[in-house]
């Protein structure tokens, strides 16, 4: 769909990505031809994924892998398993990865993939068969120098191993750098699991430093207690930040005096509930249980949305009390909500800056795999935090100087790097 000669979409993530891109591109006076070029992915592969379910029936799932840009290097981005995965959603997320890698200064373009499914209602064997068939179907476009997948929502090291193992068998040789987010014992990198949360916390600490705020006097709420939110909460808490609310798909768990995050981890690790439902019953550990969205509205200084896209929207933005939002999820804030937040002076650290720790950590893993030589965890964490701080400061300084939002500032820096390389290489990539 087009409006005024510009591509638009009914998909919230793709439409948000396009609108944010156009806003920044116009402000930069980017060439219209280049704007049109970057509005579309270079390549999108749609695959069917027939899976033999445990009851013997065959179910056909639909999967996608999108390469938005390979201007800066191999496309990079996760694979998610969720019910709302569509080709267009993957296009929007792949575009966001292009800006994320560009801004981070790492040698990758942007990609994303996924399968439309409900992994919480599938057995391990069903997920294995689905992952392997999906891996086989996208194999022709995957490789360490072409497209390097990683985990995303509802996928992790195990899914990566199934996909990689299948593609390696097809290739007839081992190739560990073809994807990242692997388990540590199997060519993974020490530090990768916590990397996104660590990077997010680093952004929050930098923001506190810029605003002269003492972490020990700060209160934060974290939406989503998965791989991103849980470690962000833990690392912020270790620096003295009081975490007053956490949440998962079962609701919000609130304690104005601060939640014991170690206890939440312990609870989550022993609770047999499905992923995303691990905090079920946590209120008995001294918290008040509130509704699903209430985590956004509690009294706090920092809000970290680390769950789904679009949770900060026209309906919720006006009720947020936090003055600072650090986005852990991809695309949690709609453009309309961002306007509401800007008008009330809330500072938003945008997703592709704040959650870049994951892909930066993936880059470190890829580099170690290519070299066949593992780094220490200390090395990994130090380099990660240094890069995150550096990126934060660049975006912050430009935003302050030009009086624009951090999102606009981040977009301009990210688009510029891609535009310069496209200029150098030409559009026939
Ligand atoms: N899925 C993560 C993201 O959205 C990590 C991507 C990667 O490491 O390639 O940034």
Coordinates of C-alpha atoms and ligand atoms in Angstrom, one line a residue:
X1 CA 0.0 0.0 0.0
X2 CA 1.2 3.5 -0.8
X3 CA 0.3 6.9 0.6
X4 CA 1.6 10.0 -1.2
X5 CA 4.1 7.9 -3.1
X6 CA 5.5 6.3 0.0
X7 CA 5.2 2.7 1.0
X8 CA 2.9 2.1 4.1
X9 CA 1.5 -1.1 5.7
X10 CA -1.4 -2.4 7.7
X11 CA 1.2 -4.2 9.8
X12 CA 2.0 -2.1 12.9
X13 CA 5.7 -3.0 13.1
X14 CA 6.3 -2.4 9.4
X15 CA 4.3 0.8 9.3
X16 CA 6.0 2.2 12.4
X17 CA 9.4 1.3 10.9
X18 CA 8.5 3.0 7.6
X19 CA 7.1 6.1 9.2
X20 CA 10.1 6.6 11.6
X21 CA 12.4 6.0 8.6
X22 CA 10.6 8.6 6.4
X23 CA 10.6 11.2 9.1
X24 CA 14.3 11.0 9.6
X25 CA 15.1 10.5 5.9
X26 CA 13.2 13.7 5.0
X27 CA 14.9 15.7 7.7
X28 CA 18.3 14.6 6.2
X29 CA 17.1 15.4 2.7
X30 CA 17.9 11.9 1.6
X31 CA 17.6 11.3 -2.1
X32 CA 14.1 10.1 -2.9
X33 CA 15.5 7.2 -5.0
X34 CA 17.4 6.0 -2.0
X35 CA 14.4 6.4 0.3
X36 CA 12.4 4.2 -2.1
X37 CA 15.2 1.6 -2.3
X38 CA 15.5 1.4 1.5
X39 CA 11.7 1.1 1.9
X40 CA 11.8 -2.4 0.6
X41 CA 13.8 -5.5 1.6
X42 CA 16.4 -6.8 -0.8
X43 CA 15.0 -10.3 -0.5
X44 CA 12.2 -12.1 1.2
X45 CA 11.7 -15.8 1.3
X46 CA 8.4 -17.3 2.3
X47 CA 8.4 -21.0 3.2
X48 CA 5.9 -23.6 4.1
X49 CA 6.9 -25.8 7.1
X50 CA 5.0 -29.1 7.2
X51 CA 5.4 -30.7 10.6
X52 CA 4.3 -34.2 11.8
X53 CA 2.6 -33.5 15.1
X54 CA 2.8 -35.9 18.0
X55 CA -0.7 -37.2 17.3
X56 CA 0.4 -38.3 13.8
X57 CA -1.3 -35.5 11.9
X58 CA 0.5 -33.1 9.6
X59 CA 0.3 -29.4 10.2
X60 CA 1.6 -26.8 7.8
X61 CA 3.2 -23.7 9.4
X62 CA 4.3 -20.6 7.5
X63 CA 7.8 -19.2 7.9
X64 CA 9.7 -16.3 6.5
X65 CA 13.3 -15.0 6.2
X66 CA 13.8 -11.4 5.2
X67 CA 17.0 -9.6 4.2
X68 CA 16.3 -5.9 4.3
X69 CA 19.8 -4.7 3.5
X70 CA 23.2 -6.2 2.9
X71 CA 24.9 -2.9 2.2
X72 CA 27.1 -3.0 5.3
X73 CA 27.7 -6.8 5.3
X74 CA 25.8 -10.1 5.8
X75 CA 22.2 -9.6 7.0
X76 CA 21.8 -10.2 10.7
X77 CA 18.8 -10.7 12.9
X78 CA 16.7 -13.1 14.9
X79 CA 14.2 -15.8 14.2
X80 CA 11.0 -15.7 16.2
X81 CA 8.3 -18.2 16.9
X82 CA 5.0 -16.4 17.6
X83 CA 1.4 -16.2 16.5
X84 CA 1.6 -12.8 14.9
X85 CA 4.6 -13.5 12.7
X86 CA 3.9 -12.5 9.1
X87 CA 6.1 -11.7 6.1
X88 CA 5.4 -8.0 6.6
X89 CA 6.2 -8.1 10.3
X90 CA 9.5 -9.7 9.4
X91 CA 10.1 -6.9 6.8
X92 CA 9.6 -4.2 9.5
X93 CA 11.8 -6.0 12.0
X94 CA 14.5 -6.6 9.4
X95 CA 14.5 -2.9 8.6
X96 CA 15.0 -2.2 12.2
X97 CA 17.9 -4.5 12.3
X98 CA 19.5 -2.6 9.4
X99 CA 19.5 0.6 11.6
X100 CA 20.5 -1.3 14.7
X101 CA 23.6 -2.8 13.1
X102 CA 24.4 0.4 11.4
X103 CA 24.1 2.5 14.5
X104 CA 26.1 0.0 16.5
X105 CA 29.0 0.3 14.0
X106 CA 29.1 -3.5 13.4
X107 CA 29.7 -5.0 9.9
X108 CA 26.2 -6.3 9.2
X109 CA 23.0 -5.5 7.3
X110 CA 19.6 -6.2 8.7
X111 CA 17.5 -9.4 8.5
X112 CA 14.7 -11.2 10.4
X113 CA 12.7 -14.3 10.2
X114 CA 10.1 -16.3 12.0
X115 CA 7.4 -18.9 12.0
X116 CA 3.7 -18.2 12.7
X117 CA 3.0 -20.7 15.5
X118 CA 2.3 -21.0 19.2
X119 CA 5.4 -22.5 20.6
X120 CA 3.9 -22.6 24.1
X121 CA 1.5 -25.3 23.0
X122 CA 4.0 -27.5 21.1
X123 CA 6.1 -30.4 22.5
X124 CA 9.9 -30.3 22.3
X125 CA 9.8 -32.9 19.5
X126 CA 7.3 -30.9 17.5
X127 CA 9.4 -27.8 17.9
X128 CA 12.5 -29.8 16.8
X129 CA 10.8 -31.1 13.7
X130 CA 9.5 -27.6 12.9
X131 CA 12.9 -25.9 13.4
X132 CA 14.8 -28.5 11.3
X133 CA 12.3 -28.2 8.4
X134 CA 12.4 -24.4 8.6
X135 CA 16.2 -24.5 8.6
X136 CA 16.3 -26.7 5.6
X137 CA 13.9 -24.4 3.7
X138 CA 15.8 -21.2 4.4
X139 CA 19.2 -22.9 4.0
X140 CA 19.9 -21.6 0.5
X141 CA 20.1 -18.0 1.8
X142 CA 21.9 -18.6 5.2
X143 CA 25.6 -18.5 5.7
X144 CA 28.4 -16.7 7.6
X145 CA 29.0 -14.3 4.8
X146 CA 25.4 -13.9 3.6
X147 CA 22.8 -14.1 6.4
X148 CA 23.4 -14.9 10.0
X149 CA 20.3 -15.7 12.2
X150 CA 20.0 -15.6 16.0
X151 CA 17.4 -16.1 18.7
X152 CA 14.4 -13.8 19.1
X153 CA 11.0 -14.1 20.8
X154 CA 10.4 -17.7 21.9
X155 CA 13.6 -19.1 20.4
X156 CA 17.0 -19.7 22.1
X157 CA 20.1 -21.8 21.9
X158 CA 18.3 -25.1 21.4
X159 CA 16.4 -23.8 18.3
X160 CA 19.6 -22.4 16.9
X161 CA 21.3 -25.8 17.3
X162 CA 18.5 -27.6 15.5
X163 CA 18.6 -25.1 12.6
X164 CA 22.4 -25.1 12.4
X165 CA 22.7 -28.8 12.6
X166 CA 20.3 -29.3 9.8
X167 CA 21.9 -26.8 7.5
X168 CA 25.4 -28.2 8.3
X169 CA 24.2 -31.7 7.4
X170 CA 22.9 -30.3 4.1
X171 CA 26.2 -28.5 3.4
X172 CA 28.2 -31.5 4.4
X173 CA 30.6 -29.5 6.5
X174 CA 30.6 -27.7 9.9
X175 CA 30.0 -23.9 9.9
X176 CA 29.5 -22.5 13.4
X177 CA 29.5 -18.8 12.3
X178 CA 26.3 -19.2 10.2
X179 CA 24.2 -18.3 13.2
X180 CA 24.7 -16.9 16.7
X181 CA 23.1 -17.2 20.1
X182 CA 24.3 -20.8 20.3
X183 CA 24.7 -22.6 23.7
X184 CA 28.1 -21.8 25.3
X185 CA 29.2 -25.4 25.2
X186 CA 28.5 -25.6 21.5
X187 CA 30.4 -22.7 19.9
X188 CA 28.4 -20.0 21.8
X189 CA 29.9 -17.1 23.6
X190 CA 30.1 -16.5 27.3
X191 CA 28.1 -13.4 28.0
X192 CA 25.7 -13.7 25.0
X193 CA 22.7 -14.7 27.2
X194 CA 22.8 -11.6 29.3
X195 CA 24.1 -9.3 26.5
X196 CA 20.8 -7.6 25.6
X197 CA 19.9 -6.9 29.2
X198 CA 23.4 -5.8 30.0
X199 CA 23.4 -3.4 27.1
X200 CA 20.0 -2.0 28.1
X201 CA 21.2 -1.5 31.7
X202 CA 24.3 0.3 30.3
X203 CA 22.0 2.7 28.4
X204 CA 19.9 3.3 31.6
X205 CA 23.1 4.1 33.6
X206 CA 24.4 6.4 30.9
X207 CA 21.1 8.3 30.9
X208 CA 21.3 8.6 34.7
X209 CA 24.8 9.9 34.4
X210 CA 23.8 12.5 31.8
X211 CA 20.9 13.6 34.0
X212 CA 22.9 13.6 37.2
X213 CA 20.7 10.9 38.8
X214 CA 22.0 8.5 41.5
X215 CA 21.1 4.8 40.6
X216 CA 20.5 4.0 44.2
X217 CA 17.7 6.6 44.3
X218 CA 16.0 5.3 41.1
X219 CA 12.9 3.1 40.8
X220 CA 12.3 1.1 37.7
X221 CA 9.5 -1.1 36.2
X222 CA 10.3 -3.8 33.8
X223 CA 7.7 -5.2 31.4
X224 CA 8.5 -8.8 30.3
X225 CA 10.8 -11.1 32.3
X226 CA 12.3 -13.0 29.5
X227 CA 15.9 -13.0 28.3
X228 CA 16.0 -9.2 27.9
X229 CA 13.9 -7.9 30.9
X230 CA 15.1 -10.3 33.5
X231 CA 18.8 -9.6 33.0
X232 CA 18.2 -5.8 32.6
X233 CA 16.3 -5.9 36.0
X234 CA 19.1 -7.9 37.6
X235 CA 21.9 -5.7 36.4
X236 CA 20.1 -2.5 37.3
X237 CA 19.2 -3.9 40.7
X238 CA 22.8 -4.9 41.4
X239 CA 23.7 -1.2 40.9
X240 CA 21.2 -0.1 43.5
X241 CA 18.1 0.6 41.3
X242 CA 14.9 -0.4 43.1
X243 CA 12.8 -2.6 40.8
X244 CA 9.2 -1.9 41.8
X245 CA 7.4 -4.0 39.2
X246 CA 8.1 -6.9 36.8
X247 CA 5.6 -8.7 34.6
X248 CA 5.1 -11.6 32.2
X249 CA 2.0 -12.8 30.3
X250 CA 0.4 -13.8 33.7
X251 CA 0.3 -10.2 35.0
X252 CA 2.2 -7.5 36.9
X253 CA 4.0 -8.2 40.2
X254 CA 4.4 -5.0 42.2
X255 CA 6.2 -4.1 45.4
X256 CA 6.8 -0.4 46.0
X257 CA 9.6 -1.3 48.4
X258 CA 11.5 -3.2 45.7
X259 CA 11.3 -6.8 44.4
X260 CA 14.0 -9.2 45.3
X261 CA 15.2 -10.0 41.8
X262 CA 17.4 -12.9 42.8
X263 CA 14.2 -14.5 44.3
X264 CA 12.3 -13.8 41.0
X265 CA 15.1 -15.6 39.1
X266 CA 15.0 -18.5 41.5
X267 CA 11.2 -18.6 41.3
X268 CA 11.3 -18.6 37.5
X269 CA 13.9 -21.3 37.3
X270 CA 11.9 -23.7 39.5
X271 CA 8.4 -22.9 38.2
X272 CA 7.5 -25.5 35.7
X273 CA 5.1 -23.0 33.8
X274 CA 5.6 -22.4 30.1
X275 CA 8.0 -19.7 28.9
X276 CA 6.3 -16.3 29.4
X277 CA 4.2 -17.7 32.3
X278 CA 7.1 -18.4 34.6
X279 CA 6.1 -15.7 37.2
X280 CA 2.7 -17.2 37.7
X281 CA 2.0 -17.2 41.5
X282 CA 4.9 -14.9 42.3
X283 CA 2.6 -12.7 44.3
X284 CA 3.0 -15.1 47.2
X285 CA 6.6 -14.0 47.5
X286 CA 5.5 -10.6 48.9
X287 CA 4.2 -8.8 45.8
X288 CA 0.9 -7.4 44.9
X289 CA -0.5 -8.8 41.7
X290 CA -1.8 -6.3 39.2
X291 CA -3.2 -6.4 35.7
X292 CA -1.1 -7.1 32.6
X293 CA -0.6 -3.5 31.5
X294 CA -0.3 -2.1 35.0
X295 CA 3.5 -2.5 34.9
X296 CA 3.5 0.5 32.5
X297 CA 1.6 2.7 34.9
X298 CA 3.3 2.2 38.3
X299 CA 5.0 5.0 40.0
X300 CA 8.7 4.8 38.9
X301 CA 11.5 6.8 37.2
X302 CA 12.5 4.3 34.6
X303 CA 10.3 2.1 32.5
X304 CA 11.8 -0.7 30.4
X305 CA 9.3 -2.3 28.0
X306 CA 10.9 -5.6 27.2
X307 CA 7.9 -7.6 26.0
X308 CA 6.0 -7.1 22.9
X309 CA 5.6 -4.6 20.1
X310 CA 3.1 -1.7 20.4
X311 CA 2.5 -1.9 24.1
X312 CA 3.1 1.8 24.5
X313 CA 0.3 3.2 22.3
X314 CA -2.3 5.9 22.1
X315 CA -4.3 4.2 24.9
X316 CA -1.4 3.6 27.3
X317 CA 1.1 6.4 26.7
X318 CA -0.8 9.1 28.6
X319 CA -0.9 7.0 31.8
X320 CA 2.8 6.4 32.1
X321 CA 4.4 8.0 35.2
X322 CA 8.0 7.2 34.4
X323 CA 10.2 10.1 33.0
X324 CA 12.6 7.8 31.2
X325 CA 11.8 4.9 28.9
X326 CA 14.5 2.5 27.8
X327 CA 13.1 0.2 25.1
X328 CA 14.2 -3.5 25.4
X329 CA 11.6 -4.9 23.0
X330 CA 11.6 -4.2 19.3
X331 CA 9.1 -1.5 18.3
X332 CA 7.3 -1.2 21.7
X333 CA 6.2 2.4 21.1
X334 CA 3.9 3.6 18.3
X335 CA 4.6 7.0 16.6
X336 CA 1.4 8.4 18.1
X337 CA 2.4 7.3 21.6
X338 CA 5.9 8.8 21.1
X339 CA 4.3 12.2 20.3
X340 CA 2.3 12.0 23.6
X341 CA 5.5 11.1 25.5
X342 CA 7.5 13.9 23.9
X343 CA 4.8 16.4 24.8
X344 CA 5.1 15.5 28.4
X345 CA 8.9 15.6 28.4
X346 CA 9.5 11.9 28.7
X347 CA 12.9 10.8 27.3
X348 CA 12.8 7.6 25.2
X349 CA 15.9 5.6 24.5
X350 CA 14.9 3.9 21.2
X351 CA 14.9 0.2 20.7
X352 CA 17.6 -0.1 18.1
X353 CA 20.0 1.8 20.4
X354 CA 18.9 0.3 23.7
X355 CA 18.5 -3.3 22.8
X356 CA 21.6 -3.5 20.5
X357 CA 23.5 -5.4 23.1
X358 CA 22.1 -8.6 21.7
X359 CA 23.3 -8.2 18.2
X360 CA 26.6 -6.6 19.3
X361 CA 27.1 -9.7 21.4
X362 CA 26.2 -11.8 18.4
X363 CA 28.9 -10.0 16.5
X364 CA 31.4 -11.0 19.2
X365 CA 30.3 -14.6 19.0
X366 CA 30.6 -14.6 15.2
X367 CA 34.1 -13.1 15.4
X368 CA 35.1 -15.8 17.9
X369 CA 33.7 -18.5 15.6
X370 CA 35.5 -17.2 12.5
X371 CA 38.7 -17.1 14.5
X372 CA 38.1 -20.4 16.3
X373 CA 39.3 -18.8 19.5
X374 CA 37.0 -18.0 22.4
X375 CA 37.3 -14.8 24.5
X376 CA 36.9 -14.6 28.2
X377 CA 33.5 -13.5 29.6
X378 CA 35.2 -10.4 31.1
X379 CA 36.5 -9.4 27.7
X380 CA 33.1 -9.9 26.1
X381 CA 31.2 -7.8 28.7
X382 CA 33.8 -5.0 28.8
X383 CA 33.8 -4.6 25.0
X384 CA 30.0 -4.8 25.0
X385 CA 29.5 -2.1 27.6
X386 CA 32.1 0.2 26.1
X387 CA 30.4 0.0 22.7
X388 CA 27.0 0.6 24.1
X389 CA 28.1 3.6 26.1
X390 CA 29.8 5.0 23.0
X391 CA 26.7 4.6 20.9
X392 CA 24.5 6.1 23.6
X393 CA 26.7 9.2 23.8
X394 CA 26.8 9.8 20.1
X395 CA 23.0 9.6 19.9
X396 CA 22.6 11.7 23.1
X397 CA 25.0 14.4 21.9
X398 CA 23.4 14.8 18.5
X399 CA 19.9 14.9 20.1
X400 CA 21.0 17.6 22.5
X401 CA 22.7 19.7 19.9
X402 CA 20.0 19.5 17.3
X403 CA 17.1 19.5 19.8
X404 CA 15.6 16.3 18.4
X405 CA 14.4 13.1 20.0
X406 CA 16.8 10.3 20.7
X407 CA 14.9 8.2 18.2
X408 CA 15.3 10.8 15.5
X409 CA 19.0 11.2 16.3
X410 CA 19.6 7.5 16.2
X411 CA 17.8 7.1 12.9
X412 CA 19.8 9.9 11.3
X413 CA 23.1 8.4 12.4
X414 CA 22.1 4.9 11.3
X415 CA 20.6 5.9 7.9
X416 CA 23.7 8.0 7.2
X417 CA 26.1 5.1 7.5
X418 CA 23.9 2.9 5.2
X419 CA 23.4 5.7 2.7
X420 CA 27.1 6.5 2.5
X421 CA 27.9 2.8 1.7
X422 CA 25.1 2.5 -0.8
X423 CA 26.5 5.7 -2.5
X424 CA 29.9 4.0 -2.6
X425 CA 28.7 0.6 -3.8
X426 CA 25.7 1.6 -6.0
X427 CA 22.2 0.3 -5.7
X428 CA 22.8 -2.9 -7.6
X429 CA 23.8 -4.8 -4.5
Ligands
LIG1 N1 16.9 -10.9 18.1 C1 17.9 -9.9 18.6 C2 17.5 -8.5 18.1 O1 16.4 -8.3 17.7 C3 19.3 -10.3 18.2 C4 19.6 -10.4 16.8 C5 21.0 -10.9 16.5 O2 21.8 -11.2 17.4 O3 21.2 -11.2 15.3 O4 18.3 -7.6 18.1

